[in-house]
Tab-separated table of C-alpha atoms in Angstrom:
chain	number	residue	atom	x	y	z
A	20	MET	CA	70.032	5.708	-35.489
A	21	ASN	CA	68.969	8.710	-37.556
A	22	ALA	CA	71.503	10.687	-39.572
A	23	PRO	CA	73.006	13.483	-37.416
A	24	VAL	CA	71.349	16.887	-37.799
A	25	THR	CA	73.603	19.869	-38.455
A	26	ILE	CA	72.651	23.149	-36.828
A	27	ALA	CA	72.801	26.336	-38.909
A	28	PRO	CA	76.046	28.220	-38.102
A	29	GLU	CA	74.200	31.523	-37.646
A	30	LEU	CA	71.777	29.950	-35.142
A	31	LEU	CA	74.659	28.346	-33.246
A	32	THR	CA	76.444	31.695	-33.083
A	33	GLN	CA	73.390	33.458	-31.687
A	34	LEU	CA	72.734	30.708	-29.139
A	35	THR	CA	76.341	31.017	-28.000
A	36	GLN	CA	75.899	34.766	-27.574
A	37	ILE	CA	72.909	34.120	-25.302
A	38	VAL	CA	74.386	31.488	-22.959
A	39	GLY	CA	78.166	31.544	-23.570
A	40	GLU	CA	80.470	29.015	-25.235
A	41	ASN	CA	80.729	26.785	-22.170
A	42	ARG	CA	76.935	26.345	-22.103
A	43	ILE	CA	76.607	24.817	-25.592
A	44	LYS	CA	77.212	21.171	-26.518
A	45	THR	CA	77.166	19.601	-29.981
A	46	ASP	CA	79.405	16.538	-29.537
A	47	ALA	CA	77.867	13.138	-30.183
A	48	ASP	CA	78.021	11.906	-26.574
A	49	SER	CA	76.272	15.021	-25.255
A	50	LEU	CA	73.598	14.884	-27.953
A	51	GLU	CA	72.936	11.267	-27.026
A	52	ASN	CA	72.896	11.940	-23.260
A	53	TRP	CA	70.728	15.067	-23.113
A	54	GLY	CA	68.562	14.166	-26.090
A	55	LYS	CA	66.710	11.311	-24.422
A	56	ASP	CA	64.887	10.176	-21.292
A	57	HIS	CA	64.478	6.679	-19.786
A	58	THR	CA	62.378	5.351	-22.656
A	59	LYS	CA	64.106	3.072	-25.147
A	60	HIS	CA	61.551	3.272	-27.961
A	61	PHE	CA	63.042	6.249	-29.854
A	62	ASP	CA	66.588	7.197	-30.798
A	63	PRO	CA	67.661	10.726	-29.827
A	64	ASN	CA	68.773	13.040	-32.617
A	65	PRO	CA	68.986	16.669	-31.407
A	66	SER	CA	71.095	19.318	-33.120
A	67	VAL	CA	72.409	21.138	-30.043
A	68	ILE	CA	72.155	21.156	-26.246
A	69	VAL	CA	71.827	24.572	-24.586
A	70	PHE	CA	72.175	25.267	-20.848
A	71	PRO	CA	70.503	28.586	-19.928
A	72	SER	CA	70.706	29.994	-16.407
A	73	SER	CA	67.737	32.385	-16.314
A	74	THR	CA	64.209	32.971	-17.558
A	75	GLU	CA	65.537	35.763	-19.773
A	76	GLN	CA	67.956	33.405	-21.500
A	77	VAL	CA	65.204	30.821	-22.046
A	78	GLN	CA	63.031	33.565	-23.543
A	79	ALA	CA	65.815	34.612	-25.921
A	80	ILE	CA	66.325	30.994	-27.052
A	81	VAL	CA	62.594	30.520	-27.686
A	82	LYS	CA	62.475	33.698	-29.775
A	83	LEU	CA	65.441	32.440	-31.812
A	84	ALA	CA	63.712	29.091	-32.338
A	85	ASN	CA	60.701	30.939	-33.748
A	86	GLN	CA	62.920	33.076	-35.957
A	87	PHE	CA	64.773	30.062	-37.401
A	88	ASN	CA	61.721	27.754	-37.295
A	89	VAL	CA	63.557	25.156	-35.209
A	90	ALA	CA	61.774	23.057	-32.593
A	91	ILE	CA	62.655	22.932	-28.886
A	92	THR	CA	62.638	19.951	-26.530
A	93	PRO	CA	62.906	20.658	-22.780
A	94	SER	CA	65.226	18.441	-20.768
A	95	GLY	CA	65.152	18.019	-16.993
A	96	GLY	CA	66.385	14.991	-15.088
A	97	ARG	CA	65.519	12.799	-18.099
A	98	THR	CA	63.790	10.240	-15.883
A	99	GLY	CA	60.552	10.231	-17.911
A	100	LEU	CA	59.019	7.028	-19.230
A	101	SER	CA	56.892	8.311	-22.133
A	102	ALA	CA	59.526	9.866	-24.420
A	103	GLY	CA	58.263	13.342	-23.557
A	104	ALA	CA	61.872	14.602	-23.367
A	105	VAL	CA	63.248	12.737	-26.384
A	106	ALA	CA	64.571	15.021	-29.125
A	107	ALA	CA	64.296	12.769	-32.199
A	108	ASN	CA	64.169	15.287	-35.038
A	109	GLY	CA	66.997	17.815	-34.806
A	110	GLU	CA	65.519	19.904	-31.986
A	111	ILE	CA	67.307	22.412	-29.800
A	112	VAL	CA	67.403	20.755	-26.383
A	113	ILE	CA	67.047	23.239	-23.534
A	114	SER	CA	68.549	21.612	-20.464
A	115	PHE	CA	67.580	23.079	-17.098
A	116	ASP	CA	70.608	21.581	-15.320
A	117	LYS	CA	72.060	25.057	-14.642
A	118	MET	CA	68.746	26.527	-13.465
A	119	ASN	CA	68.872	24.712	-10.142
A	120	GLN	CA	68.636	27.494	-7.563
A	121	ILE	CA	66.239	27.720	-4.645
A	122	LEU	CA	65.472	31.426	-4.890
A	123	GLU	CA	63.405	32.412	-1.848
A	124	PHE	CA	61.605	30.927	1.159
A	125	TYR	CA	58.375	32.443	2.496
A	126	PRO	CA	57.922	31.039	6.034
A	127	ALA	CA	54.523	32.637	6.682
A	128	ASP	CA	53.207	31.244	3.396
A	129	ARG	CA	54.869	27.849	3.799
A	130	MET	CA	56.150	28.351	0.268
A	131	VAL	CA	59.431	28.289	-1.627
A	132	ARG	CA	60.285	29.831	-5.015
A	133	ILE	CA	62.580	27.677	-7.121
A	134	GLN	CA	64.058	27.387	-10.602
A	135	ALA	CA	62.827	24.555	-12.794
A	136	GLY	CA	66.081	22.596	-12.625
A	137	VAL	CA	65.928	22.055	-8.862
A	138	VAL	CA	66.120	18.308	-8.220
A	139	THR	CA	63.193	16.812	-6.276
A	140	GLU	CA	65.431	15.531	-3.478
A	141	GLN	CA	67.168	18.927	-3.307
A	142	LEU	CA	63.788	20.536	-2.607
A	143	GLN	CA	62.900	17.824	-0.089
A	144	ASN	CA	66.191	18.391	1.771
A	145	TYR	CA	65.765	22.162	1.718
A	146	ALA	CA	62.242	21.840	3.112
A	147	GLU	CA	63.558	19.610	5.901
A	148	GLU	CA	66.209	22.218	6.766
A	149	GLN	CA	63.387	24.734	7.224
A	150	GLY	CA	61.442	22.329	9.438
A	151	MET	CA	59.012	21.688	6.585
A	152	TYR	CA	58.190	18.869	4.167
A	153	TYR	CA	57.725	18.439	0.406
A	154	PRO	CA	55.672	15.252	0.096
A	155	VAL	CA	55.666	14.390	-3.622
A	156	ASP	CA	58.101	11.484	-3.697
A	157	PHE	CA	59.163	8.668	-6.029
A	158	ALA	CA	62.123	6.444	-6.800
A	159	SER	CA	63.736	8.989	-9.145
A	160	ALA	CA	63.677	11.834	-6.573
A	161	GLY	CA	67.480	11.950	-6.589
A	162	SER	CA	67.656	12.923	-10.263
A	163	SER	CA	64.232	14.118	-11.467
A	164	GLN	CA	63.835	17.889	-11.743
A	165	MET	CA	60.874	19.938	-10.585
A	166	GLY	CA	60.247	21.413	-14.032
A	167	GLY	CA	59.806	17.916	-15.430
A	168	ASN	CA	57.633	16.925	-12.475
A	169	ILE	CA	55.407	19.909	-13.210
A	170	GLY	CA	55.386	19.183	-16.951
A	171	THR	CA	54.086	15.664	-16.334
A	172	ASN	CA	52.142	16.349	-13.115
A	173	ALA	CA	54.222	13.667	-11.397
A	174	GLY	CA	52.629	11.562	-8.669
A	175	GLY	CA	54.523	8.878	-6.790
A	176	ILE	CA	54.164	7.001	-3.537
A	177	LYS	CA	52.345	9.534	-1.305
A	178	VAL	CA	49.452	10.531	-3.579
A	179	ILE	CA	46.850	8.779	-1.415
A	180	LYS	CA	47.402	11.477	1.234
A	181	TYR	CA	49.163	14.376	-0.453
A	182	GLY	CA	48.010	14.333	-4.077
A	183	MET	CA	49.932	14.984	-7.301
A	184	THR	CA	52.473	17.692	-8.121
A	185	ARG	CA	49.573	19.916	-9.191
A	186	ASN	CA	48.405	20.102	-5.574
A	187	TRP	CA	51.681	21.777	-4.530
A	188	VAL	CA	52.136	24.370	-7.286
A	189	LEU	CA	51.038	27.842	-6.161
A	190	GLY	CA	52.504	29.755	-9.082
A	191	LEU	CA	54.577	29.420	-12.234
A	192	THR	CA	56.822	31.552	-14.386
A	193	VAL	CA	56.645	30.274	-17.961
A	194	VAL	CA	58.009	31.187	-21.359
A	195	THR	CA	55.296	30.504	-23.924
A	196	GLY	CA	55.886	29.157	-27.408
A	197	LYS	CA	55.575	32.744	-28.672
A	198	GLY	CA	58.421	33.805	-26.390
A	199	ASP	CA	56.287	35.710	-23.873
A	200	VAL	CA	57.067	35.500	-20.150
A	201	LEU	CA	53.995	34.927	-17.970
A	202	ARG	CA	53.913	34.968	-14.180
A	203	LEU	CA	50.903	32.859	-13.297
A	204	ASN	CA	49.120	33.067	-9.905
A	205	LYS	CA	52.257	34.451	-8.168
A	206	GLY	CA	52.066	32.058	-5.232
A	207	MET	CA	48.626	33.039	-3.992
A	208	ILE	CA	46.277	30.550	-2.326
A	209	LYS	CA	43.221	32.682	-3.113
A	210	ASN	CA	43.007	34.337	-6.512
A	211	ALA	CA	39.584	34.529	-8.164
A	212	THR	CA	40.495	36.561	-11.237
A	213	GLY	CA	39.534	34.363	-14.150
A	214	TYR	CA	41.270	31.462	-15.815
A	215	ALA	CA	43.873	29.653	-13.666
A	216	MET	CA	46.303	29.340	-16.558
A	217	GLN	CA	49.098	27.807	-14.485
A	218	HIS	CA	47.167	24.538	-14.597
A	219	LEU	CA	47.503	24.373	-18.382
A	220	PHE	CA	51.276	24.117	-18.013
A	221	ILE	CA	51.083	21.493	-15.238
A	222	GLY	CA	50.901	18.260	-17.204
A	223	GLY	CA	51.393	20.102	-20.501
A	224	GLU	CA	54.722	18.328	-21.176
A	225	GLY	CA	56.311	21.522	-22.471
A	226	THR	CA	53.993	21.695	-25.478
A	227	LEU	CA	52.604	25.156	-24.630
A	228	GLY	CA	55.735	26.669	-23.115
A	229	LEU	CA	58.546	26.079	-20.666
A	230	VAL	CA	58.323	26.366	-16.889
A	231	THR	CA	61.353	28.306	-15.650
A	232	GLU	CA	60.374	29.048	-12.029
A	233	ALA	CA	57.728	27.803	-9.618
A	234	GLU	CA	56.228	28.723	-6.274
A	235	ILE	CA	55.856	25.462	-4.376
A	236	LYS	CA	53.764	24.881	-1.261
A	237	LEU	CA	55.335	23.035	1.678
A	238	GLU	CA	53.764	21.063	4.528
A	239	ARG	CA	54.557	20.146	8.111
A	240	ALA	CA	56.774	17.087	8.369
A	241	PRO	CA	55.054	13.810	9.320
A	242	HIS	CA	55.940	12.290	12.687
A	243	ASP	CA	56.719	8.713	13.711
A	244	LEU	CA	56.058	7.044	10.378
A	245	GLN	CA	55.395	3.328	10.554
A	246	VAL	CA	55.444	0.819	7.706
A	247	LEU	CA	53.572	-2.474	7.400
A	248	VAL	CA	54.337	-5.011	4.667
A	249	LEU	CA	51.587	-7.610	4.297
A	250	GLY	CA	51.435	-10.710	2.133
A	251	VAL	CA	48.044	-11.292	0.484
A	252	PRO	CA	46.669	-14.364	-1.328
A	253	ASP	CA	45.282	-12.640	-4.440
A	254	PHE	CA	44.189	-9.338	-6.003
A	255	ASP	CA	40.756	-9.654	-4.425
A	256	ALA	CA	42.224	-9.310	-0.935
A	257	ILE	CA	43.987	-5.998	-1.580
A	258	MET	CA	40.997	-3.648	-1.574
A	259	PRO	CA	39.402	-5.043	1.625
A	260	VAL	CA	42.754	-4.501	3.348
A	261	LEU	CA	42.848	-0.904	2.072
A	262	HIS	CA	39.288	-0.230	3.246
A	263	ALA	CA	39.933	-1.814	6.652
A	264	PHE	CA	42.910	0.426	7.372
A	265	GLN	CA	41.457	3.585	5.821
A	266	SER	CA	38.322	3.306	7.944
A	267	LYS	CA	40.377	3.913	11.110
A	268	ILE	CA	43.799	5.282	10.132
A	269	ASP	CA	44.949	8.091	7.809
A	270	LEU	CA	47.402	6.387	5.449
A	271	THR	CA	50.295	8.255	3.839
A	272	ALA	CA	50.955	5.454	1.334
A	273	PHE	CA	49.396	2.201	0.134
A	274	GLU	CA	51.511	0.366	-2.439
A	275	PHE	CA	51.365	-3.106	-3.912
A	276	PHE	CA	53.704	-5.417	-5.832
A	277	GLY	CA	53.822	-9.048	-6.941
A	278	GLU	CA	56.104	-11.892	-5.898
A	279	LEU	CA	58.102	-11.556	-9.142
A	280	ALA	CA	58.849	-7.908	-8.330
A	281	MET	CA	59.831	-8.926	-4.801
A	282	GLN	CA	62.128	-11.665	-6.126
A	283	LYS	CA	63.869	-9.355	-8.594
A	284	VAL	CA	64.644	-6.909	-5.767
A	285	LEU	CA	65.809	-9.687	-3.431
A	286	ASP	CA	68.089	-11.128	-6.135
A	287	ARG	CA	70.216	-7.976	-5.970
A	288	GLY	CA	71.096	-8.828	-2.383
A	289	HIS	CA	70.541	-5.350	-0.906
A	290	VAL	CA	67.481	-6.231	1.178
A	291	GLN	CA	66.050	-9.378	2.749
A	292	ARG	CA	62.622	-10.977	2.475
A	293	PRO	CA	60.455	-9.342	5.180
A	294	PHE	CA	58.972	-12.654	6.363
A	295	GLU	CA	59.256	-16.330	5.424
A	296	THR	CA	55.889	-16.772	3.698
A	297	GLU	CA	56.007	-16.344	-0.086
A	298	CYS	CA	52.790	-14.687	-1.271
A	299	PRO	CA	51.402	-13.927	-4.733
A	300	PHE	CA	51.119	-10.221	-3.848
A	301	TYR	CA	52.198	-7.797	-1.161
A	302	VAL	CA	50.948	-4.459	0.100
A	303	LEU	CA	53.082	-1.833	1.790
A	304	LEU	CA	51.243	0.751	3.823
A	305	GLU	CA	52.592	3.710	5.743
A	306	PHE	CA	50.965	5.877	8.411
A	307	GLU	CA	51.847	8.367	11.117
A	308	ALA	CA	51.768	6.894	14.611
A	309	PRO	CA	52.759	9.598	17.111
A	310	TYR	CA	50.325	8.185	19.690
A	311	GLU	CA	49.994	4.672	21.119
A	312	PRO	CA	46.256	4.321	20.272
A	313	ILE	CA	47.117	4.562	16.553
A	314	MET	CA	49.568	1.668	16.861
A	315	ASP	CA	46.991	-0.315	18.808
A	316	ALA	CA	44.401	0.310	16.086
A	317	ALA	CA	46.874	-0.760	13.371
A	318	MET	CA	47.551	-4.056	15.150
A	319	GLU	CA	43.835	-4.678	15.626
A	320	ILE	CA	43.178	-4.113	11.916
A	321	PHE	CA	46.107	-6.348	10.978
A	322	GLU	CA	44.737	-9.158	13.163
A	323	HIS	CA	41.249	-8.667	11.698
A	324	CYS	CA	42.651	-8.942	8.153
A	325	MET	CA	44.451	-12.159	9.127
A	326	GLU	CA	41.235	-13.601	10.548
A	327	GLN	CA	39.363	-12.746	7.340
A	328	GLY	CA	42.007	-14.485	5.225
A	329	TRP	CA	42.900	-11.253	3.436
A	330	VAL	CA	46.441	-11.342	4.843
A	331	LEU	CA	48.696	-14.405	5.024
A	332	ASP	CA	51.659	-12.868	6.861
A	333	GLY	CA	53.080	-9.474	7.707
A	334	VAL	CA	55.683	-7.393	9.475
A	335	MET	CA	55.640	-3.929	11.066
A	336	SER	CA	58.694	-1.675	11.212
A	337	GLN	CA	60.432	-1.480	14.570
A	338	SER	CA	62.932	1.277	13.764
A	339	LEU	CA	63.676	4.031	11.233
A	340	GLU	CA	66.223	1.716	9.623
A	341	GLN	CA	63.564	-0.927	9.128
A	342	VAL	CA	61.165	1.664	7.691
A	343	GLN	CA	63.781	2.478	5.054
A	344	SER	CA	64.564	-1.190	4.423
A	345	LEU	CA	60.910	-2.142	3.939
A	346	TRP	CA	60.382	0.782	1.575
A	347	ARG	CA	63.258	-0.483	-0.576
A	348	LEU	CA	61.197	-3.576	-1.376
A	349	ARG	CA	58.883	-1.249	-3.319
A	350	GLU	CA	61.111	1.636	-4.352
A	351	ASP	CA	63.918	-0.503	-5.819
A	352	ILE	CA	61.615	-2.298	-8.271
A	353	SER	CA	61.944	0.081	-11.228
A	354	GLU	CA	65.724	0.209	-11.039
A	355	THR	CA	65.953	-3.563	-10.537
A	356	ILE	CA	63.886	-4.474	-13.597
A	357	ALA	CA	65.425	-1.797	-15.865
A	358	PRO	CA	68.066	-4.207	-17.294
A	359	PHE	CA	65.203	-6.414	-18.539
A	360	THR	CA	64.044	-3.629	-20.943
A	361	PRO	CA	60.508	-3.616	-19.506
A	362	TYR	CA	57.533	-2.539	-21.564
A	363	LYS	CA	55.635	-0.299	-19.183
A	364	ASN	CA	51.987	0.564	-18.841
A	365	ASP	CA	51.076	3.252	-16.306
A	366	ILE	CA	47.293	3.080	-16.058
A	367	SER	CA	44.618	4.187	-13.606
A	368	VAL	CA	40.917	3.909	-12.846
A	369	LEU	CA	38.648	4.957	-10.011
A	370	ILE	CA	39.574	3.052	-6.856
A	371	THR	CA	36.030	1.627	-6.877
A	372	HIS	CA	36.789	-0.166	-10.169
A	373	VAL	CA	40.248	-1.485	-9.270
A	374	PRO	CA	39.339	-5.125	-8.415
A	375	ALA	CA	37.283	-5.749	-11.582
A	376	PHE	CA	39.739	-3.778	-13.708
A	377	ILE	CA	42.747	-5.751	-12.470
A	378	LYS	CA	41.001	-9.062	-13.156
A	379	GLU	CA	40.320	-8.096	-16.760
A	380	ILE	CA	43.817	-6.743	-17.382
A	381	ASP	CA	45.386	-9.796	-15.760
A	382	ALA	CA	43.356	-12.116	-18.003
A	383	ILE	CA	44.419	-10.178	-21.106
A	384	VAL	CA	48.069	-10.314	-20.094
A	385	GLU	CA	47.974	-14.018	-19.162
A	386	SER	CA	46.363	-15.049	-22.456
A	387	ASN	CA	48.591	-12.928	-24.677
A	388	TYR	CA	51.927	-13.115	-22.868
A	389	PRO	CA	52.072	-16.721	-21.623
A	390	ASP	CA	55.861	-16.881	-21.985
A	391	PHE	CA	56.680	-13.384	-20.706
A	392	GLU	CA	57.467	-12.433	-17.126
A	393	ILE	CA	54.851	-9.949	-15.875
A	394	CYS	CA	55.862	-7.600	-13.091
A	395	TRP	CA	52.947	-5.893	-11.312
A	396	PHE	CA	53.369	-3.007	-8.890
A	397	GLY	CA	51.861	0.379	-8.254
A	398	HIS	CA	50.127	2.963	-6.106
A	399	ILE	CA	46.959	0.970	-5.799
A	400	GLY	CA	45.612	3.206	-3.024
A	401	ASP	CA	45.003	5.912	-5.649
A	402	GLY	CA	43.921	3.578	-8.471
A	403	ASN	CA	47.282	3.621	-10.304
A	404	LEU	CA	48.760	0.343	-11.565
A	405	HIS	CA	52.146	-0.251	-13.209
A	406	LEU	CA	52.146	-3.207	-15.568
A	407	ASN	CA	55.697	-4.147	-16.611
A	408	ILE	CA	56.389	-6.865	-19.176
A	409	LEU	CA	60.006	-8.053	-19.098
A	410	LYS	CA	61.863	-8.746	-22.342
A	411	PRO	CA	63.028	-12.334	-22.881
A	412	GLU	CA	66.694	-12.676	-23.777
A	413	ASN	CA	65.913	-14.356	-27.102
A	414	LEU	CA	63.977	-11.365	-28.476
A	415	SER	CA	65.407	-8.133	-29.828
A	416	LYS	CA	64.097	-4.860	-28.425
A	417	ASP	CA	62.123	-4.131	-31.599
A	418	GLU	CA	60.580	-7.626	-31.744
A	419	PHE	CA	59.636	-7.410	-28.085
A	420	PHE	CA	58.052	-3.952	-28.306
A	421	ALA	CA	56.127	-4.989	-31.414
A	422	LYS	CA	54.613	-7.954	-29.550
A	423	CYS	CA	53.699	-5.741	-26.597
A	424	GLN	CA	52.054	-3.096	-28.756
A	425	VAL	CA	49.699	-5.690	-30.253
A	426	VAL	CA	48.126	-6.186	-26.831
A	427	ASN	CA	48.169	-2.489	-25.904
A	428	LYS	CA	44.912	-2.129	-27.799
A	429	TYR	CA	43.176	-4.668	-25.531
A	430	VAL	CA	44.641	-3.116	-22.392
A	431	PHE	CA	43.589	0.408	-23.375
A	432	GLU	CA	40.147	-0.715	-24.498
A	433	THR	CA	39.688	-1.986	-20.935
A	434	VAL	CA	40.978	1.335	-19.583
A	435	LYS	CA	38.398	3.115	-21.741
A	436	LYS	CA	35.649	0.757	-20.586
A	437	TYR	CA	36.272	1.846	-16.985
A	438	ASP	CA	36.710	5.550	-17.874
A	439	GLY	CA	40.349	5.353	-16.786
A	440	SER	CA	43.606	6.899	-17.932
A	441	ILE	CA	46.215	5.440	-20.282
A	442	SER	CA	48.849	7.449	-18.388
A	443	ALA	CA	48.318	8.016	-14.686
A	444	GLU	CA	51.527	9.862	-13.876
A	445	HIS	CA	54.188	9.448	-16.587
A	446	GLY	CA	52.649	11.665	-19.236
A	447	VAL	CA	51.753	10.928	-22.858
A	448	GLY	CA	54.899	11.968	-24.728
A	449	MET	CA	55.379	9.861	-27.834
A	450	THR	CA	54.863	6.375	-26.428
A	451	LYS	CA	51.220	6.915	-25.409
A	452	LYS	CA	50.332	9.452	-28.112
A	453	PRO	CA	48.674	6.894	-30.429
A	454	TYR	CA	46.306	5.944	-27.608
A	455	LEU	CA	45.288	9.377	-26.324
A	456	ASP	CA	41.729	8.967	-27.624
A	457	TYR	CA	41.181	6.044	-25.256
A	458	THR	CA	41.181	8.562	-22.395
A	459	ARG	CA	40.325	11.894	-24.045
A	460	SER	CA	37.305	12.550	-26.263
A	461	ALA	CA	37.683	13.912	-29.787
A	462	GLU	CA	36.237	17.229	-28.581
A	463	GLU	CA	38.738	17.458	-25.726
A	464	ILE	CA	41.648	16.803	-28.069
A	465	GLU	CA	40.441	19.523	-30.439
A	466	TYR	CA	40.334	22.028	-27.560
A	467	MET	CA	43.831	20.946	-26.524
A	468	LYS	CA	45.083	21.513	-30.073
A	469	ALA	CA	43.418	24.934	-30.127
A	470	LEU	CA	45.203	25.881	-26.892
A	471	LYS	CA	48.485	24.727	-28.405
A	472	LYS	CA	47.993	27.120	-31.322
A	473	VAL	CA	47.280	30.044	-28.984
A	474	PHE	CA	50.399	29.624	-26.865
A	475	ASP	CA	52.665	28.199	-29.588
A	476	PRO	CA	51.432	29.412	-32.983
A	477	ASN	CA	54.591	28.353	-34.844
A	478	GLY	CA	54.648	24.894	-33.298
A	479	VAL	CA	58.177	25.071	-31.876
A	480	MET	CA	57.380	23.750	-28.385
A	481	ASN	CA	58.129	20.033	-28.000
A	482	PRO	CA	56.267	19.063	-31.198
A	483	GLY	CA	55.206	15.467	-31.681
A	484	LYS	CA	54.362	15.004	-28.015
A	485	LEU	CA	50.792	14.496	-26.692
A	486	PHE	CA	49.298	14.790	-30.213
A	487	ASP	CA	50.224	15.775	-33.757
A	488	LEU	CA	48.882	18.960	-35.326
């Protein structure tokens, strides 16, 4: 643990004047809680936690940070997995917990204006109340905040049909590193007036400025969702199954996970094995079936996959309760393996390359981690794989992470070989920063650094994330 950082009394006084005494925290427990995310690689060490309630207050805090030359780290639901929200060096943490209002609904535009601290599930529930749907979904929806989702361009389990967070952002209000307030795109679908600057802040991890409000597009709600869980004999069978279903049915999700992931979830006792056959890997696919011919087509494809040997066993949901239960087999994985201090890789390639890519990564992992438990799962329908290595009890966290980082180089060299991404949906933060050049060219990184200097000339916005200047 780093030595505690003391905040200058004058700065603390001025921050208190902006947000009020009850919106400032400097006690050790609060600094620990709000100064970190879900990563365990870095110890938090902020100087103060501030809870603004408006764009104007965020702007005033950013201007103070520039005046006192103190860095800022944004904090949302703190569910990130790349240390993008870890304040390790005495930063002011701006928590968006109090900026959690849904501000306005535009029925004709199918759009809602929200503050950055709105929780994903809160937005999903609000959309449902309006007879609409917000489709970006993942296991942390009950605690992740929309500002953080925007900052990392979060993906999740429905990307194969609905895309990433970026696809649903129609406008942003941001406070730049200079302390300027920009209203970008203002919710318009069509706006051909030069640079679409809102996209710089989507996935920018708070390094250019802070998102305070967003205009978010909504969709019609899906009807009669059905879920199939299929057991497959090996990696090679997964892509033919995907192609078989996609050729005739519009899928809303196509997920995969290994037997180890299944077993870890089953060990908790909250759900049961979907069928008796134990398989090396499983796929979960979801689709809308409001009409009988769609169900008939799904059964025909399932039978075809069985005949081809691509599927060993399977089950289709028969009720909404079973839909939810089958989804838990996939959605409970991250929470279930968390006590094992997993070392996570969130990687992606073109779907075309997935079979060859998986074979190479699997060989690397098998040869270098013969004694470690390897937990595979991911959104394979969009080319995104989650490789989780579970810590043995006899190793300390530091020893374990050191062993994992040795092999990172081989994993990311393979990612580079296939023109993939070292971080598909969790951002770069600090954990993936040393490997950014495996996905981005030197020229790209220089342009990114130049943009950083334009929006944040004094370097106060979430420094040390993405890259170092």
